[in-house]
Amino acid sequence: MNTPIETGPAGSGQVVDRVRDGMRGIGVGSVAIDVVPLGERRGLPPVGEEWSMAVARALAEGRPIIITIDGPAGTGKTAVAQRLAKRLGLSILDTGAMYRAAALVAIEQGIGIGEPGRIVDAVSRCGLRVEFGDDPPTIHASGRDVSDRIREHDVTQLVAPVSAIVPLRDLMISMQRQIATEHPRLVTEGRDQGTEVFPYAAVKFFLTASSEVRALRRAAQIKKKTGVTPNLEELRKEIEIRDEIDRNKPRGALKPAVDSIIVDTSRMDEDAVVGELQKLAMAAVAAMLDGRKQRA
Ligand code: DC
């Protein structure tokens, strides 16, 4: 199935006004605004009854609430998306995990990147699915939960070229849209969610961070998991190579949607990012439901 989700045009004047009112670290479209100073901590904003009422109203009106979060690896996207979804009572979809599962299928079936047709065929037959009954949702392929396995190095190395296979992207996009019809209150994160998959999402975010900061974050994760301190310079290079592949894909290239809100997380802690995204998302959904004038 390939039906786009109709949510009405993205963005809202209200969101832009709030951003212009002085939110730091946030930009709209290609506009960049200063970052939140290091160490500045603000409490997460309350969610409140108004939000539950907005969600209930959207549900009653048959209007999906789709929040897209795109951006390169190491910007904190996955953790932020999970926390945002939890706070707002929405489902969460990690589309990178779907591409990782596809790369794993290729590895396990011994199919090389030189045979894209066979990869697409194998992925379409592997029973790839996201189990939303788990928290966070798990990803299953070839009859088992592969959520941990897809984070291993061999998968990470192969996933960028695998995700550049155009017919594979078509397959994933149609699966993602199908998931959104079944989970119409969704935070979905990846590279192309706001540009290609859900062009009419209620609100779109694009997270960025310098490659140095992203390498540091990845190193901390690896150290925590394995006890080994990785080579920072190698990590930074790997990140830049993956970015380059992601930016130059014929389909699903890594770039912000014209109506996305750009958030530079280089000097923001996770709480600050979650808090800002929450405020902006709530404002955008309220504006969408009110049918207020969209951004000029
Ligand atoms: O976010 P991640 O590192 O788990 O993503 C894994 C790979 O999949 C990465 O190379 C980018 C790619 N990807 C994509 O092309 N489109 C998406 N919607 C999500 C991820």
CSV table of C-alpha atoms and ligand atoms in Angstrom, one decimal:
chain,number,residue,atom,x,y,z
A,1,MET,CA,0.0,0.0,0.0
A,2,ASN,CA,1.3,3.4,-0.9
A,3,THR,CA,-1.2,5.9,0.3
A,4,PRO,CA,0.3,9.1,1.7
A,5,ILE,CA,-1.0,10.2,5.1
A,6,GLU,CA,-3.1,13.4,4.7
A,7,THR,CA,-2.5,15.7,7.7
A,8,GLY,CA,-2.8,19.1,6.0
A,9,PRO,CA,0.2,21.3,5.4
A,10,ALA,CA,3.1,21.2,7.8
A,11,GLY,CA,4.3,24.0,10.1
A,12,SER,CA,2.4,26.9,11.5
A,13,GLY,CA,2.8,30.6,12.0
A,14,GLN,CA,2.6,30.1,15.7
A,15,VAL,CA,5.6,27.9,15.7
A,16,VAL,CA,7.6,30.4,13.6
A,17,ASP,CA,6.5,33.2,16.0
A,18,ARG,CA,7.7,31.2,19.0
A,19,VAL,CA,11.0,30.5,17.3
A,20,ARG,CA,11.4,34.1,16.5
A,21,ASP,CA,10.5,35.0,20.0
A,22,GLY,CA,13.9,33.7,21.1
A,23,MET,CA,14.2,29.9,21.2
A,24,ARG,CA,17.9,29.2,21.1
A,25,GLY,CA,19.4,26.3,19.1
A,26,ILE,CA,16.4,26.3,16.8
A,27,GLY,CA,16.0,27.4,13.2
A,28,VAL,CA,13.3,27.2,10.7
A,29,GLY,CA,14.1,26.1,7.2
A,30,SER,CA,17.7,27.1,6.6
A,31,VAL,CA,17.6,29.9,9.2
A,32,ALA,CA,20.0,29.2,12.1
A,33,ILE,CA,19.6,30.7,15.5
A,34,ASP,CA,22.1,30.7,18.4
A,35,VAL,CA,22.4,27.6,20.5
A,36,VAL,CA,21.4,27.0,24.1
A,37,PRO,CA,24.5,27.8,26.3
A,38,LEU,CA,26.2,24.7,27.7
A,39,GLY,CA,25.0,23.9,31.2
A,40,GLU,CA,21.8,25.8,31.0
A,41,ARG,CA,19.1,23.4,32.1
A,42,ARG,CA,15.4,24.0,31.9
A,43,GLY,CA,12.8,21.7,33.3
A,44,LEU,CA,10.7,19.8,30.7
A,45,PRO,CA,7.5,21.6,29.9
A,46,PRO,CA,4.3,20.0,31.4
A,47,VAL,CA,2.1,18.1,28.9
A,48,GLY,CA,-1.2,18.8,30.6
A,49,GLU,CA,-4.8,18.2,29.8
A,50,GLU,CA,-4.9,20.4,26.8
A,51,TRP,CA,-2.7,18.1,24.9
A,52,SER,CA,-4.8,15.0,25.8
A,53,MET,CA,-7.8,16.9,24.5
A,54,ALA,CA,-6.0,17.9,21.3
A,55,VAL,CA,-5.0,14.2,20.7
A,56,ALA,CA,-8.6,13.1,21.4
A,57,ARG,CA,-9.9,15.7,19.1
A,58,ALA,CA,-7.6,14.8,16.3
A,59,LEU,CA,-8.6,11.1,16.8
A,60,ALA,CA,-12.3,12.1,16.6
A,61,GLU,CA,-11.7,14.1,13.4
A,62,GLY,CA,-9.7,11.3,11.9
A,63,ARG,CA,-6.6,13.5,11.6
A,64,PRO,CA,-3.3,11.8,12.1
A,65,ILE,CA,-0.7,13.4,14.3
A,66,ILE,CA,2.6,12.7,12.6
A,67,ILE,CA,5.8,14.2,14.0
A,68,THR,CA,8.9,13.6,11.9
A,69,ILE,CA,12.4,13.9,13.2
A,70,ASP,CA,15.2,13.6,10.6
A,71,GLY,CA,18.9,14.2,10.7
A,72,PRO,CA,22.3,12.4,10.6
A,73,ALA,CA,23.5,9.8,13.0
A,74,GLY,CA,24.8,11.0,16.4
A,75,THR,CA,22.5,13.9,16.8
A,76,GLY,CA,20.6,12.2,19.6
A,77,LYS,CA,17.6,11.6,17.3
A,78,THR,CA,16.6,8.2,18.5
A,79,ALA,CA,16.7,8.9,22.2
A,80,VAL,CA,15.0,12.3,21.8
A,81,ALA,CA,12.3,10.8,19.5
A,82,GLN,CA,11.6,8.0,22.0
A,83,ARG,CA,11.3,10.4,25.0
A,84,LEU,CA,9.2,12.9,23.0
A,85,ALA,CA,6.8,10.1,21.9
A,86,LYS,CA,6.5,8.8,25.5
A,87,ARG,CA,5.8,12.3,26.9
A,88,LEU,CA,3.2,13.0,24.3
A,89,GLY,CA,1.6,9.5,24.4
A,90,LEU,CA,2.4,8.8,20.8
A,91,SER,CA,3.9,5.7,19.1
A,92,ILE,CA,7.5,5.7,18.0
A,93,LEU,CA,9.0,4.5,14.7
A,94,ASP,CA,12.8,4.1,14.2
A,95,THR,CA,13.1,3.9,10.4
A,96,GLY,CA,16.9,3.5,10.6
A,97,ALA,CA,16.2,0.2,12.4
A,98,MET,CA,14.2,-1.0,9.4
A,99,TYR,CA,17.1,-0.3,7.0
A,100,ARG,CA,19.5,-1.9,9.5
A,101,ALA,CA,17.3,-5.0,9.5
A,102,ALA,CA,17.5,-5.0,5.7
A,103,ALA,CA,21.3,-4.9,5.8
A,104,LEU,CA,21.3,-7.7,8.3
A,105,VAL,CA,19.1,-9.9,6.0
A,106,ALA,CA,21.7,-9.3,3.2
A,107,ILE,CA,24.6,-10.3,5.5
A,108,GLU,CA,22.8,-13.4,6.8
A,109,GLN,CA,21.8,-14.5,3.3
A,110,GLY,CA,25.3,-13.8,2.0
A,111,ILE,CA,24.1,-11.3,-0.6
A,112,GLY,CA,26.6,-8.7,-1.6
A,113,ILE,CA,25.8,-5.0,-2.3
A,114,GLY,CA,26.5,-5.7,-6.0
A,115,GLU,CA,23.2,-7.6,-6.1
A,116,PRO,CA,20.6,-5.0,-5.1
A,117,GLY,CA,17.7,-6.9,-6.8
A,118,ARG,CA,18.4,-10.0,-4.6
A,119,ILE,CA,18.6,-7.8,-1.5
A,120,VAL,CA,15.2,-6.3,-2.2
A,121,ASP,CA,13.7,-9.7,-2.9
A,122,ALA,CA,15.1,-11.2,0.3
A,123,VAL,CA,13.9,-8.2,2.4
A,124,SER,CA,10.5,-8.4,1.0
A,125,ARG,CA,10.3,-12.1,1.9
A,126,CYS,CA,11.9,-11.9,5.4
A,127,GLY,CA,8.8,-11.0,7.4
A,128,LEU,CA,10.2,-7.6,8.4
A,129,ARG,CA,8.0,-6.0,11.0
A,130,VAL,CA,8.0,-3.7,14.0
A,131,GLU,CA,6.5,-5.0,17.2
A,132,PHE,CA,4.6,-2.1,18.8
A,133,GLY,CA,3.6,-4.2,21.7
A,134,ASP,CA,7.1,-3.9,23.1
A,135,ASP,CA,8.4,-0.7,24.8
A,136,PRO,CA,10.3,0.6,22.9
A,137,PRO,CA,9.1,-1.3,19.8
A,138,THR,CA,11.3,-4.1,18.6
A,139,ILE,CA,12.2,-5.0,15.1
A,140,HIS,CA,11.8,-8.5,13.7
A,141,ALA,CA,13.2,-10.2,10.6
A,142,SER,CA,13.6,-13.8,9.6
A,143,GLY,CA,11.4,-14.9,12.4
A,144,ARG,CA,13.2,-13.3,15.3
A,145,ASP,CA,13.8,-10.1,17.3
A,146,VAL,CA,16.9,-8.5,15.7
A,147,SER,CA,16.8,-5.2,17.7
A,148,ASP,CA,20.2,-5.8,19.3
A,149,ARG,CA,21.9,-7.6,16.4
A,150,ILE,CA,21.3,-4.6,14.0
A,151,ARG,CA,23.4,-2.3,16.2
A,152,GLU,CA,26.6,-4.4,15.6
A,153,HIS,CA,29.5,-3.1,13.5
A,154,ASP,CA,29.0,-5.2,10.4
A,155,VAL,CA,25.4,-4.0,10.0
A,156,THR,CA,26.5,-0.4,10.7
A,157,GLN,CA,29.1,-0.6,7.9
A,158,LEU,CA,26.7,-2.1,5.3
A,159,VAL,CA,23.6,-0.1,6.0
A,160,ALA,CA,24.4,3.1,4.2
A,161,PRO,CA,24.9,1.5,0.8
A,162,VAL,CA,21.9,-0.8,1.4
A,163,SER,CA,19.7,2.1,2.2
A,164,ALA,CA,20.7,3.8,-1.1
A,165,ILE,CA,19.0,1.0,-3.1
A,166,VAL,CA,16.0,2.8,-4.7
A,167,PRO,CA,13.5,-0.1,-4.9
A,168,LEU,CA,14.4,-1.0,-1.2
A,169,ARG,CA,13.5,2.6,-0.3
A,170,ASP,CA,10.2,2.2,-2.1
A,171,LEU,CA,9.4,-0.9,-0.1
A,172,MET,CA,10.4,0.7,3.2
A,173,ILE,CA,8.4,3.9,2.4
A,174,SER,CA,5.2,1.9,1.7
A,175,MET,CA,5.7,-0.1,4.9
A,176,GLN,CA,6.2,3.2,6.9
A,177,ARG,CA,3.1,4.7,5.5
A,178,GLN,CA,1.2,1.5,6.3
A,179,ILE,CA,2.5,1.6,9.9
A,180,ALA,CA,1.3,5.3,10.1
A,181,THR,CA,-2.2,4.2,9.1
A,182,GLU,CA,-2.2,1.7,11.9
A,183,HIS,CA,-0.5,4.1,14.4
A,184,PRO,CA,-1.8,7.5,13.4
A,185,ARG,CA,-0.3,9.2,16.5
A,186,LEU,CA,3.3,8.8,15.6
A,187,VAL,CA,6.7,10.2,16.1
A,188,THR,CA,8.8,8.8,13.2
A,189,GLU,CA,12.5,9.3,12.9
A,190,GLY,CA,15.0,8.8,10.1
A,191,ARG,CA,16.4,10.7,7.1
A,192,ASP,CA,13.5,11.2,4.8
A,193,GLN,CA,10.5,11.2,7.0
A,194,GLY,CA,9.7,14.9,6.6
A,195,THR,CA,10.8,15.2,2.9
A,196,GLU,CA,9.5,12.0,1.3
A,197,VAL,CA,7.5,9.8,3.5
A,198,PHE,CA,5.2,12.2,5.3
A,199,PRO,CA,5.3,15.5,3.4
A,200,TYR,CA,2.1,16.6,5.1
A,201,ALA,CA,3.3,15.8,8.7
A,202,ALA,CA,1.9,18.0,11.4
A,203,VAL,CA,5.4,19.1,12.4
A,204,LYS,CA,8.8,18.3,11.1
A,205,PHE,CA,12.2,18.5,12.9
A,206,PHE,CA,15.7,18.3,11.5
A,207,LEU,CA,18.4,17.7,14.1
A,208,THR,CA,22.0,18.6,13.4
A,209,ALA,CA,25.3,18.5,15.3
A,210,SER,CA,29.0,18.9,14.3
A,211,SER,CA,30.8,15.6,13.3
A,212,GLU,CA,33.2,16.2,16.3
A,213,VAL,CA,30.4,16.2,18.8
A,214,ARG,CA,28.7,13.3,17.1
A,215,ALA,CA,31.9,11.2,17.3
A,216,LEU,CA,32.3,12.1,21.0
A,217,ARG,CA,28.7,10.9,21.6
A,218,ARG,CA,29.2,7.7,19.7
A,219,ALA,CA,32.5,7.1,21.6
A,220,ALA,CA,30.8,7.5,24.9
A,221,GLN,CA,28.1,5.0,23.8
A,222,ILE,CA,30.7,2.4,22.7
A,223,LYS,CA,32.7,2.9,25.9
A,224,LYS,CA,29.6,2.4,28.0
A,225,LYS,CA,28.6,-0.7,26.1
A,226,THR,CA,32.0,-2.4,25.7
A,227,GLY,CA,34.4,-0.7,28.1
A,228,VAL,CA,36.7,0.0,25.1
A,229,THR,CA,37.7,3.6,24.2
A,230,PRO,CA,37.4,3.9,20.5
A,231,ASN,CA,39.6,6.0,18.2
A,232,LEU,CA,37.8,9.4,18.0
A,233,GLU,CA,39.3,10.4,14.7
A,234,GLU,CA,38.3,7.1,13.0
A,235,LEU,CA,34.8,7.5,14.4
A,236,ARG,CA,34.6,11.0,13.0
A,237,LYS,CA,35.7,9.8,9.6
A,238,GLU,CA,33.2,6.9,9.6
A,239,ILE,CA,30.4,9.4,10.5
A,240,GLU,CA,31.5,11.8,7.7
A,241,ILE,CA,31.6,9.0,5.1
A,242,ARG,CA,28.1,7.8,6.1
A,243,ASP,CA,26.8,11.4,5.9
A,244,GLU,CA,28.3,11.8,2.5
A,245,ILE,CA,26.5,8.6,1.2
A,246,ASP,CA,23.3,9.7,2.9
A,247,ARG,CA,23.4,13.2,1.4
A,248,ASN,CA,24.0,11.9,-2.1
A,249,LYS,CA,21.4,9.2,-2.3
A,250,PRO,CA,19.3,9.5,-5.5
A,251,ARG,CA,16.2,9.0,-3.2
A,252,GLY,CA,15.8,9.8,0.4
A,253,ALA,CA,18.8,12.1,0.5
A,254,LEU,CA,19.7,13.5,3.9
A,255,LYS,CA,18.4,17.1,3.9
A,256,PRO,CA,15.9,19.1,5.8
A,257,ALA,CA,12.4,19.6,4.4
A,258,VAL,CA,11.9,23.3,3.5
A,259,ASP,CA,9.3,23.6,6.2
A,260,SER,CA,11.3,21.8,8.9
A,261,ILE,CA,12.5,23.3,12.2
A,262,ILE,CA,16.2,22.8,12.4
A,263,VAL,CA,17.7,22.1,15.8
A,264,ASP,CA,21.5,22.2,16.3
A,265,THR,CA,22.0,19.9,19.3
A,266,SER,CA,25.8,20.3,19.4
A,267,ARG,CA,25.6,22.3,22.7
A,268,MET,CA,22.3,21.2,24.0
A,269,ASP,CA,21.7,18.4,26.5
A,270,GLU,CA,19.0,15.8,25.8
A,271,ASP,CA,16.5,17.3,28.2
A,272,ALA,CA,16.8,20.7,26.5
A,273,VAL,CA,16.2,19.1,23.0
A,274,VAL,CA,13.2,17.1,24.3
A,275,GLY,CA,11.8,20.1,26.0
A,276,GLU,CA,12.0,22.4,22.9
A,277,LEU,CA,10.7,19.8,20.6
A,278,GLN,CA,7.8,19.1,22.9
A,279,LYS,CA,6.8,22.8,23.1
A,280,LEU,CA,7.1,23.2,19.3
A,281,ALA,CA,5.2,20.0,18.5
A,282,MET,CA,2.4,20.9,20.9
A,283,ALA,CA,2.1,24.4,19.4
A,284,ALA,CA,2.1,23.1,15.9
A,285,VAL,CA,-0.6,20.4,16.6
A,286,ALA,CA,-2.8,23.0,18.3
A,287,ALA,CA,-2.4,25.3,15.3
A,288,MET,CA,-3.2,22.4,12.9
A,289,LEU,CA,-6.4,21.6,14.8
A,290,ASP,CA,-7.4,25.2,14.9
A,291,GLY,CA,-6.9,25.5,11.2
A,292,ARG,CA,-4.8,28.6,11.8
A,293,LYS,CA,-3.0,30.3,9.0
A,294,GLN,CA,0.1,28.4,7.9
A,295,ARG,CA,3.5,29.9,7.8
A,296,ALA,CA,3.9,32.7,5.3
B,1,DC,O1,19.7,6.2,12.1
B,1,DC,P1,20.5,5.0,11.8
B,1,DC,O2,22.0,5.2,12.0
B,1,DC,O3,20.0,3.8,12.5
B,1,DC,O4,20.3,4.7,10.2
B,1,DC,C1,20.9,3.6,9.6
B,1,DC,C2,21.1,3.9,8.1
B,1,DC,O5,19.9,3.9,7.4
B,1,DC,C3,21.8,5.2,7.8
B,1,DC,O6,22.8,5.0,6.8
B,1,DC,C4,20.8,6.1,7.2
B,1,DC,C5,19.8,5.1,6.6
B,1,DC,N1,18.4,5.6,6.8
B,1,DC,C6,17.8,6.1,5.6
B,1,DC,O7,18.4,6.1,4.6
B,1,DC,N2,16.5,6.5,5.7
B,1,DC,C7,15.9,6.5,6.9
B,1,DC,N3,14.6,6.9,6.9
B,1,DC,C8,16.5,6.1,8.0
B,1,DC,C9,17.8,5.6,8.0
